[in-house]
Amino acid sequence: MKGVLDFCLIFLTLHIPGVLSLSTHVAIIYPQDPVLRIGSNLTASCWVHPELGVHASSLFWTLNGQQLPSSFYRVLSATNLSVTLAGLNASKQTSGDNLVCHNHKGHILAGSCLYVGMPPVKPVNLTCWSRNTKDLTCSWAPGGKGETNISTQYKLKYKLRWYGTEKECADYTHTQPYSCSITQDLHLFTPYEIWVEASNQLGWATSDVITLDILDVVTTDPPSGVTVSRVGQLEDQLSVRWEAPPALKDFLFQAKYQIRYRLEDSQDWKVMEDVGNQTSCRLAGLRPGTVYFVQVRCNPVGIYGSRKAGIWSEWSHPTAASTPHSERMMSGSCDSKSSGDSNSTLRRELKQFFGWVRKHAYGCSSMSMKLYDQWRVLMQKSHKVRNQVGSPRG
């Protein structure tokens, strides 16, 4: 991101009719607008025009509006007062610190901006990605502690690896700080060399050079058309469907998807790491009668044969749905003791079978869910029958 040149503005002239013309300075400060390293010492002088009729001993200095102690001053002549600042701290703002010379009435005679900082350190964490192969955006972080305290420019440079000429990225308007987007003359199937140069008035530094092919760093828009619906009356499942990224429909690639979901009253997401390349999935083992929020994201793996891992898209907007209420929860009835004893073995066997099926059918595996659905419906019907038998007749 290009540094923005900040200006320290101070009025340097007074209007004294009959003595000086309107364009004449009544005083000057030397050095003017110096750039110094943190910890440096500075001696500055304020010269006043002899015709002003002001003696240097009557002057005083301020730094950022605060009067400096007179022990810092030295009268060099009738028209020259110096001030010495030792061990300068970093500038409070990149536009500089205001060092001002005043007459005895407090009027400003002259001013100078002090820029106190450090040279840049080698930029780090240079990372690039391409959205749908239409651009190439790179971001980085300043090196060291990240702050030079003075205006510093960052330039993203790049070239084709074998025969390209060096170019500078021009679009620094990306919302992310320290980033730039290359939007023109992109080349596929050709490696790029990319690096960042940082510079200010105290020095310069260059990042490590990275080499990449645009097809290896493609990301895409989040999946669209995400829907979440119930699976009949199965109280612990939801069905999720979505559409493949339309921007890549003409590319040869195999997408990977991830799903994450959470309870309505929770911020803890549970992620299904490997959904595969299908555009539907069934969530199992959910709580009955509960609202869930679901999101999906895409990784366009293997575009035109690329062997890189790919970059995940942003998550889709959350989509909400609720699981059905459990029949057992709604009935409020319970089995008699004798019925519970007689069916304990059957329940244990069904519980084991349920655990086995859910373990093997959990997520979005290629295993058919038909047997699992049949067993769940059978279990619900058996509970309905027991509830009807156990309920008192009117």
Short mmCIF file of C-alpha atoms in Angstrom, two decimals:
data_model
loop_
_atom_site.label_atom_id
_atom_site.label_comp_id
_atom_site.label_asym_id
_atom_site.label_seq_id
_atom_site.Cartn_x
_atom_site.Cartn_y
_atom_site.Cartn_z
CA MET A 1 0.00 0.00 0.00
CA LYS A 2 1.51 3.31 -1.02
CA GLY A 3 2.28 5.64 1.84
CA VAL A 4 0.37 8.87 1.87
CA LEU A 5 2.49 11.99 2.12
CA ASP A 6 1.40 13.94 5.17
CA PHE A 7 2.17 17.61 5.56
CA CYS A 8 2.97 19.57 8.69
CA LEU A 9 1.58 23.06 8.12
CA ILE A 10 2.67 26.05 10.16
CA PHE A 11 2.30 29.72 9.39
CA LEU A 12 5.79 31.15 9.16
CA THR A 13 5.11 34.83 8.47
CA LEU A 14 3.94 37.85 10.37
CA HIS A 15 2.68 41.01 8.75
CA ILE A 16 4.58 44.06 9.98
CA PRO A 17 3.54 47.13 7.96
CA GLY A 18 6.39 49.41 6.99
CA VAL A 19 9.09 46.97 8.04
CA LEU A 20 8.81 43.80 5.95
CA SER A 21 6.95 42.98 2.77
CA LEU A 22 4.05 40.54 3.03
CA SER A 23 6.12 37.75 1.44
CA THR A 24 9.11 38.08 3.78
CA HIS A 25 9.68 35.63 6.61
CA VAL A 26 10.20 37.25 9.97
CA ALA A 27 12.10 34.17 11.19
CA ILE A 28 13.35 30.80 10.03
CA ILE A 29 14.24 27.53 11.75
CA TYR A 30 17.18 25.40 10.72
CA PRO A 31 17.18 22.50 10.01
CA GLN A 32 13.79 22.61 8.36
CA ASP A 33 11.67 19.44 8.61
CA PRO A 34 14.48 17.02 9.55
CA VAL A 35 14.04 13.22 9.46
CA LEU A 36 15.75 11.50 12.37
CA ARG A 37 16.10 8.06 13.90
CA ILE A 38 14.52 7.36 17.26
CA GLY A 39 17.01 8.21 20.02
CA SER A 40 18.84 10.88 18.00
CA ASN A 41 19.82 14.29 19.31
CA LEU A 42 18.81 17.52 17.56
CA THR A 43 19.97 21.11 17.86
CA ALA A 44 17.72 23.57 16.02
CA SER A 45 18.18 27.34 15.63
CA CYS A 46 15.64 30.12 15.28
CA TRP A 47 16.88 33.18 13.38
CA VAL A 48 14.78 36.34 13.61
CA HIS A 49 14.96 39.19 11.13
CA PRO A 50 17.08 42.05 12.53
CA GLU A 51 14.43 44.60 11.50
CA LEU A 52 11.93 42.83 13.71
CA GLY A 53 13.58 44.39 16.74
CA VAL A 54 13.28 41.25 18.87
CA HIS A 55 16.21 39.91 20.94
CA ALA A 56 16.81 36.16 20.87
CA SER A 57 16.75 35.97 24.66
CA SER A 58 13.04 36.87 24.66
CA LEU A 59 12.08 33.93 22.44
CA PHE A 60 10.89 30.50 23.54
CA TRP A 61 10.27 27.08 21.96
CA THR A 62 7.34 24.67 22.00
CA LEU A 63 7.10 21.05 20.86
CA ASN A 64 3.59 19.88 19.97
CA GLY A 65 2.17 22.83 21.90
CA GLN A 66 4.19 22.22 25.08
CA GLN A 67 6.75 24.87 26.07
CA LEU A 68 10.26 23.48 26.32
CA PRO A 69 12.39 24.25 29.42
CA SER A 70 14.70 27.26 29.08
CA SER A 71 17.58 25.02 30.16
CA PHE A 72 17.40 23.52 26.67
CA TYR A 73 18.09 26.96 25.08
CA ARG A 74 21.26 28.72 24.11
CA VAL A 75 21.50 32.32 22.88
CA LEU A 76 23.95 32.21 19.98
CA SER A 77 23.52 35.85 19.00
CA ALA A 78 21.06 38.70 19.36
CA THR A 79 19.02 37.18 16.54
CA ASN A 80 19.66 33.45 17.03
CA LEU A 81 18.26 31.14 19.73
CA SER A 82 18.98 27.42 19.63
CA VAL A 83 17.34 24.50 21.40
CA THR A 84 18.83 21.03 21.96
CA LEU A 85 16.63 17.93 22.20
CA ALA A 86 18.30 14.72 23.37
CA GLY A 87 17.11 11.14 22.86
CA LEU A 88 14.16 11.96 20.64
CA ASN A 89 11.10 9.74 20.94
CA ALA A 90 9.13 8.51 17.95
CA SER A 91 6.84 11.01 16.28
CA LYS A 92 3.34 10.91 17.68
CA GLN A 93 1.91 10.96 14.15
CA THR A 94 3.25 10.35 10.66
CA SER A 95 2.59 14.01 9.79
CA GLY A 96 5.41 14.93 12.17
CA ASP A 97 5.90 16.77 15.47
CA ASN A 98 5.61 20.55 15.51
CA LEU A 99 8.71 22.42 16.74
CA VAL A 100 7.81 26.13 16.94
CA CYS A 101 9.67 29.33 17.77
CA HIS A 102 7.62 32.08 19.54
CA ASN A 103 8.20 35.69 20.51
CA HIS A 104 7.70 36.82 24.10
CA LYS A 105 3.97 37.37 23.50
CA GLY A 106 3.49 33.79 22.28
CA HIS A 107 3.09 34.66 18.60
CA ILE A 108 4.44 32.10 16.16
CA LEU A 109 7.57 33.26 14.37
CA ALA A 110 8.60 30.06 12.59
CA GLY A 111 8.08 26.33 12.70
CA SER A 112 9.55 23.04 11.62
CA CYS A 113 8.25 19.47 11.49
CA LEU A 114 10.28 16.74 13.13
CA TYR A 115 9.95 13.27 11.64
CA VAL A 116 11.34 10.78 14.12
CA GLY A 117 11.14 7.10 13.34
CA MET A 118 12.95 4.06 12.01
CA PRO A 119 13.81 2.66 8.60
CA PRO A 120 11.48 -0.13 7.45
CA VAL A 121 12.19 -3.78 8.23
CA LYS A 122 11.82 -6.51 5.61
CA PRO A 123 8.07 -7.07 4.95
CA VAL A 124 6.82 -10.53 5.91
CA ASN A 125 3.89 -12.91 5.38
CA LEU A 126 3.50 -12.19 1.68
CA THR A 127 0.47 -14.17 0.50
CA CYS A 128 -1.41 -14.09 -2.80
CA TRP A 129 -4.71 -15.45 -4.09
CA SER A 130 -6.79 -15.20 -7.26
CA ARG A 131 -10.58 -14.90 -7.18
CA ASN A 132 -11.95 -16.97 -10.04
CA THR A 133 -8.67 -16.41 -11.99
CA LYS A 134 -9.83 -12.84 -12.73
CA ASP A 135 -7.22 -11.06 -10.61
CA LEU A 136 -4.24 -11.65 -8.36
CA THR A 137 -4.37 -10.02 -4.91
CA CYS A 138 -1.44 -10.07 -2.52
CA SER A 139 -1.18 -8.98 1.10
CA TRP A 140 1.73 -8.66 3.48
CA ALA A 141 2.68 -7.37 6.92
CA PRO A 142 5.33 -4.79 7.87
CA GLY A 143 8.40 -6.38 9.37
CA GLY A 144 9.64 -5.99 12.91
CA LYS A 145 7.19 -4.29 15.25
CA GLY A 146 5.28 -3.08 12.21
CA GLU A 147 5.50 0.67 12.83
CA THR A 148 8.19 3.01 11.52
CA ASN A 149 6.44 6.12 12.94
CA ILE A 150 7.11 8.07 9.74
CA SER A 151 5.53 7.92 6.31
CA THR A 152 6.58 4.66 4.64
CA GLN A 153 5.77 3.47 1.12
CA TYR A 154 5.11 -0.17 0.22
CA LYS A 155 5.26 -1.26 -3.41
CA LEU A 156 4.23 -4.67 -4.69
CA LYS A 157 6.51 -5.70 -7.55
CA TYR A 158 6.14 -8.68 -9.89
CA LYS A 159 7.34 -10.21 -13.13
CA LEU A 160 6.93 -13.38 -15.15
CA ARG A 161 9.58 -15.77 -13.97
CA TRP A 162 11.52 -16.46 -17.16
CA TYR A 163 11.00 -13.59 -19.54
CA GLY A 164 8.91 -10.87 -17.94
CA THR A 165 9.93 -7.31 -17.15
CA GLU A 166 9.53 -5.92 -13.66
CA LYS A 167 6.19 -4.21 -13.01
CA GLU A 168 4.52 -2.51 -10.06
CA CYS A 169 1.01 -3.30 -8.88
CA ALA A 170 -1.22 -0.26 -9.34
CA ASP A 171 -4.46 -1.03 -7.47
CA TYR A 172 -3.87 -0.36 -3.76
CA THR A 173 -7.56 0.39 -3.12
CA HIS A 174 -8.27 -3.08 -1.72
CA THR A 175 -10.10 -2.89 1.61
CA GLN A 176 -7.43 -4.91 3.37
CA PRO A 177 -4.41 -2.89 4.58
CA TYR A 178 -1.03 -3.65 3.06
CA SER A 179 -2.46 -5.27 -0.06
CA CYS A 180 -2.66 -4.71 -3.80
CA SER A 181 -4.59 -6.29 -6.68
CA ILE A 182 -3.20 -7.04 -10.14
CA THR A 183 -6.15 -6.91 -12.50
CA GLN A 184 -4.67 -6.63 -16.00
CA ASP A 185 -2.52 -8.75 -18.30
CA LEU A 186 -2.71 -11.88 -16.17
CA HIS A 187 -1.00 -15.00 -17.50
CA LEU A 188 -2.09 -18.54 -16.68
CA PHE A 189 0.28 -21.53 -16.77
CA THR A 190 3.23 -19.18 -16.19
CA PRO A 191 4.93 -18.68 -12.82
CA TYR A 192 5.14 -15.21 -11.32
CA GLU A 193 7.88 -13.82 -9.08
CA ILE A 194 6.42 -11.41 -6.52
CA TRP A 195 7.95 -9.31 -3.77
CA VAL A 196 7.35 -6.14 -1.70
CA GLU A 197 9.64 -3.12 -1.37
CA ALA A 198 9.35 -0.81 1.64
CA SER A 199 11.02 2.60 1.81
CA ASN A 200 11.05 5.85 3.74
CA GLN A 201 13.50 8.70 4.24
CA LEU A 202 15.61 6.61 6.60
CA GLY A 203 16.09 3.52 4.45
CA TRP A 204 14.50 0.65 2.50
CA ALA A 205 13.93 -3.09 2.74
CA THR A 206 12.73 -5.87 0.43
CA SER A 207 10.69 -8.96 1.26
CA ASP A 208 11.57 -12.47 0.20
CA VAL A 209 10.53 -13.29 -3.36
CA ILE A 210 7.71 -15.82 -3.74
CA THR A 211 7.03 -17.81 -6.90
CA LEU A 212 3.52 -18.95 -7.80
CA ASP A 213 1.20 -19.92 -10.62
CA ILE A 214 -2.23 -18.27 -10.57
CA LEU A 215 -3.93 -21.65 -11.04
CA ASP A 216 -2.37 -22.82 -7.77
CA VAL A 217 -3.89 -20.01 -5.67
CA VAL A 218 -7.44 -19.79 -7.00
CA THR A 219 -10.29 -19.19 -4.61
CA THR A 220 -13.91 -18.61 -5.52
CA ASP A 221 -17.16 -17.17 -4.29
CA PRO A 222 -18.99 -19.03 -1.51
CA PRO A 223 -21.46 -21.67 -2.71
CA SER A 224 -24.86 -20.18 -3.54
CA GLY A 225 -28.36 -21.53 -3.22
CA VAL A 226 -27.71 -23.16 0.15
CA THR A 227 -30.86 -24.81 1.51
CA VAL A 228 -31.36 -26.75 4.71
CA SER A 229 -34.45 -28.93 5.18
CA ARG A 230 -35.81 -31.73 7.32
CA VAL A 231 -35.50 -35.38 6.36
CA GLY A 232 -39.12 -36.41 6.76
CA GLN A 233 -39.84 -36.86 10.46
CA LEU A 234 -36.33 -38.01 11.39
CA GLU A 235 -35.76 -35.83 14.39
CA ASP A 236 -31.95 -35.99 14.42
CA GLN A 237 -31.18 -35.15 10.78
CA LEU A 238 -31.12 -32.24 8.34
CA SER A 239 -30.45 -32.25 4.61
CA VAL A 240 -28.13 -29.59 3.14
CA ARG A 241 -27.96 -28.73 -0.55
CA TRP A 242 -26.05 -26.07 -2.48
CA GLU A 243 -24.87 -25.05 -5.95
CA ALA A 244 -21.35 -25.21 -7.37
CA PRO A 245 -19.58 -21.86 -7.94
CA PRO A 246 -20.91 -20.51 -11.26
CA ALA A 247 -17.77 -18.45 -11.91
CA LEU A 248 -15.76 -21.66 -12.44
CA LYS A 249 -18.31 -23.60 -14.49
CA ASP A 250 -16.09 -23.45 -17.59
CA PHE A 251 -12.97 -24.65 -15.77
CA LEU A 252 -11.79 -28.23 -15.43
CA PHE A 253 -11.52 -28.80 -11.69
CA GLN A 254 -12.84 -30.89 -8.83
CA ALA A 255 -14.30 -28.86 -5.98
CA LYS A 256 -14.07 -29.81 -2.32
CA TYR A 257 -16.64 -28.59 0.16
CA GLN A 258 -16.80 -28.10 3.91
CA ILE A 259 -19.88 -27.65 6.06
CA ARG A 260 -20.09 -26.15 9.49
CA TYR A 261 -23.12 -25.89 11.73
CA ARG A 262 -24.02 -24.67 15.21
CA LEU A 263 -26.93 -24.47 17.60
CA GLU A 264 -29.01 -21.31 17.50
CA ASP A 265 -27.91 -20.27 21.00
CA SER A 266 -24.23 -21.16 20.55
CA GLN A 267 -21.24 -19.61 18.80
CA ASP A 268 -19.30 -22.87 18.63
CA TRP A 269 -19.22 -24.24 15.10
CA LYS A 270 -18.77 -27.92 14.33
CA VAL A 271 -16.93 -28.44 11.04
CA MET A 272 -17.31 -31.40 8.70
CA GLU A 273 -13.84 -31.38 7.21
CA ASP A 274 -14.23 -33.46 4.06
CA VAL A 275 -17.61 -33.46 2.40
CA GLY A 276 -16.10 -34.34 -0.98
CA ASN A 277 -17.20 -32.89 -4.31
CA GLN A 278 -20.93 -33.55 -4.08
CA THR A 279 -23.39 -30.69 -3.63
CA SER A 280 -25.59 -32.24 -0.97
CA CYS A 281 -25.06 -33.68 2.45
CA ARG A 282 -27.03 -35.04 5.39
CA LEU A 283 -26.27 -34.00 8.94
CA ALA A 284 -26.96 -36.77 11.45
CA GLY A 285 -26.85 -37.08 15.22
CA LEU A 286 -28.53 -33.71 15.81
CA ARG A 287 -30.74 -32.69 18.71
CA PRO A 288 -34.49 -33.10 18.14
CA GLY A 289 -36.58 -29.92 18.08
CA THR A 290 -33.54 -27.66 17.72
CA VAL A 291 -32.68 -24.76 15.37
CA TYR A 292 -29.35 -25.08 13.57
CA PHE A 293 -27.40 -22.57 11.49
CA VAL A 294 -25.47 -24.04 8.54
CA GLN A 295 -22.75 -22.65 6.25
CA VAL A 296 -20.86 -24.10 3.27
CA ARG A 297 -17.58 -23.16 1.61
CA CYS A 298 -15.70 -24.34 -1.48
CA ASN A 299 -12.12 -25.17 -2.41
CA PRO A 300 -11.55 -25.34 -6.21
CA VAL A 301 -8.95 -28.08 -6.22
CA GLY A 302 -7.01 -29.15 -9.30
CA ILE A 303 -7.91 -26.42 -11.78
CA TYR A 304 -6.46 -27.55 -15.09
CA GLY A 305 -4.47 -30.21 -13.30
CA SER A 306 -2.93 -28.07 -10.55
CA ARG A 307 -1.60 -30.22 -7.72
CA LYS A 308 -1.74 -27.54 -5.06
CA ALA A 309 -4.14 -27.74 -2.14
CA GLY A 310 -6.25 -24.78 -3.25
CA ILE A 311 -7.65 -21.94 -1.15
CA TRP A 312 -10.97 -22.09 0.70
CA SER A 313 -13.62 -19.54 -0.17
CA GLU A 314 -15.44 -17.48 2.42
CA TRP A 315 -18.31 -19.21 4.20
CA SER A 316 -21.78 -18.81 2.71
CA HIS A 317 -24.38 -16.77 4.55
CA PRO A 318 -25.87 -18.75 7.45
CA THR A 319 -29.02 -20.73 6.62
CA ALA A 320 -31.28 -21.87 9.45
CA ALA A 321 -33.59 -24.87 9.88
CA SER A 322 -34.95 -26.88 12.79
CA THR A 323 -35.11 -30.61 13.44
CA PRO A 324 -38.54 -32.17 14.21
CA HIS A 325 -39.58 -32.66 17.82
CA SER A 326 -39.12 -36.15 19.16
CA GLU A 327 -42.32 -38.22 19.56
CA ARG A 328 -41.00 -39.44 22.91
CA MET A 329 -40.50 -35.88 24.11
CA MET A 330 -43.97 -34.82 22.99
CA SER A 331 -45.90 -37.79 24.45
CA GLY A 332 -44.81 -37.29 28.02
CA SER A 333 -45.55 -40.95 28.77
CA CYS A 334 -43.28 -43.73 29.86
CA ASP A 335 -43.29 -47.52 29.62
CA SER A 336 -44.40 -49.61 32.58
CA LYS A 337 -41.71 -51.32 34.60
CA SER A 338 -42.65 -54.75 33.31
CA SER A 339 -42.64 -53.49 29.72
CA GLY A 340 -39.25 -51.90 30.25
CA ASP A 341 -37.81 -55.11 31.65
CA SER A 342 -39.15 -57.25 28.84
CA ASN A 343 -37.83 -54.93 26.16
CA SER A 344 -34.43 -54.10 27.69
CA THR A 345 -32.59 -56.60 25.53
CA LEU A 346 -34.29 -55.34 22.38
CA ARG A 347 -33.54 -51.73 23.24
CA ARG A 348 -29.89 -52.51 23.86
CA GLU A 349 -29.61 -54.28 20.53
CA LEU A 350 -31.35 -51.43 18.71
CA LYS A 351 -29.10 -48.90 20.40
CA GLN A 352 -26.02 -50.78 19.27
CA PHE A 353 -27.39 -51.07 15.75
CA PHE A 354 -28.23 -47.35 15.71
CA GLY A 355 -24.72 -46.44 16.84
CA TRP A 356 -23.17 -48.62 14.18
CA VAL A 357 -25.32 -47.20 11.38
CA ARG A 358 -24.82 -43.59 12.46
CA LYS A 359 -21.08 -44.10 12.72
CA HIS A 360 -20.84 -45.44 9.21
CA ALA A 361 -23.39 -43.10 7.65
CA TYR A 362 -22.36 -39.94 9.49
CA GLY A 363 -21.56 -36.95 7.37
CA CYS A 364 -21.64 -37.23 3.63
CA SER A 365 -20.13 -40.59 2.85
CA SER A 366 -21.07 -42.52 -0.26
CA MET A 367 -22.95 -45.14 1.78
CA SER A 368 -26.67 -45.33 1.08
CA MET A 369 -28.90 -43.89 3.79
CA LYS A 370 -31.90 -46.08 2.86
CA LEU A 371 -31.35 -48.75 5.52
CA TYR A 372 -30.71 -46.10 8.15
CA ASP A 373 -33.94 -44.26 7.27
CA GLN A 374 -35.97 -47.48 7.38
CA TRP A 375 -34.64 -48.34 10.80
CA ARG A 376 -35.32 -44.83 12.19
CA VAL A 377 -38.92 -44.84 10.92
CA LEU A 378 -39.44 -48.32 12.39
CA MET A 379 -38.12 -47.17 15.74
CA GLN A 380 -40.43 -44.14 15.81
CA LYS A 381 -43.44 -46.28 14.89
CA SER A 382 -42.61 -48.76 17.66
CA HIS A 383 -42.56 -45.94 20.19
CA LYS A 384 -45.91 -44.65 18.94
CA VAL A 385 -47.45 -48.10 19.34
CA ARG A 386 -46.11 -48.50 22.88
CA ASN A 387 -47.36 -45.04 23.82
CA GLN A 388 -50.83 -45.82 22.48
CA VAL A 389 -50.96 -49.16 24.31
CA GLY A 390 -49.71 -47.63 27.56
CA SER A 391 -52.00 -44.59 27.50
CA PRO A 392 -55.30 -44.76 29.45
CA ARG A 393 -58.42 -45.19 27.36
CA GLY A 394 -61.24 -42.67 27.58
#
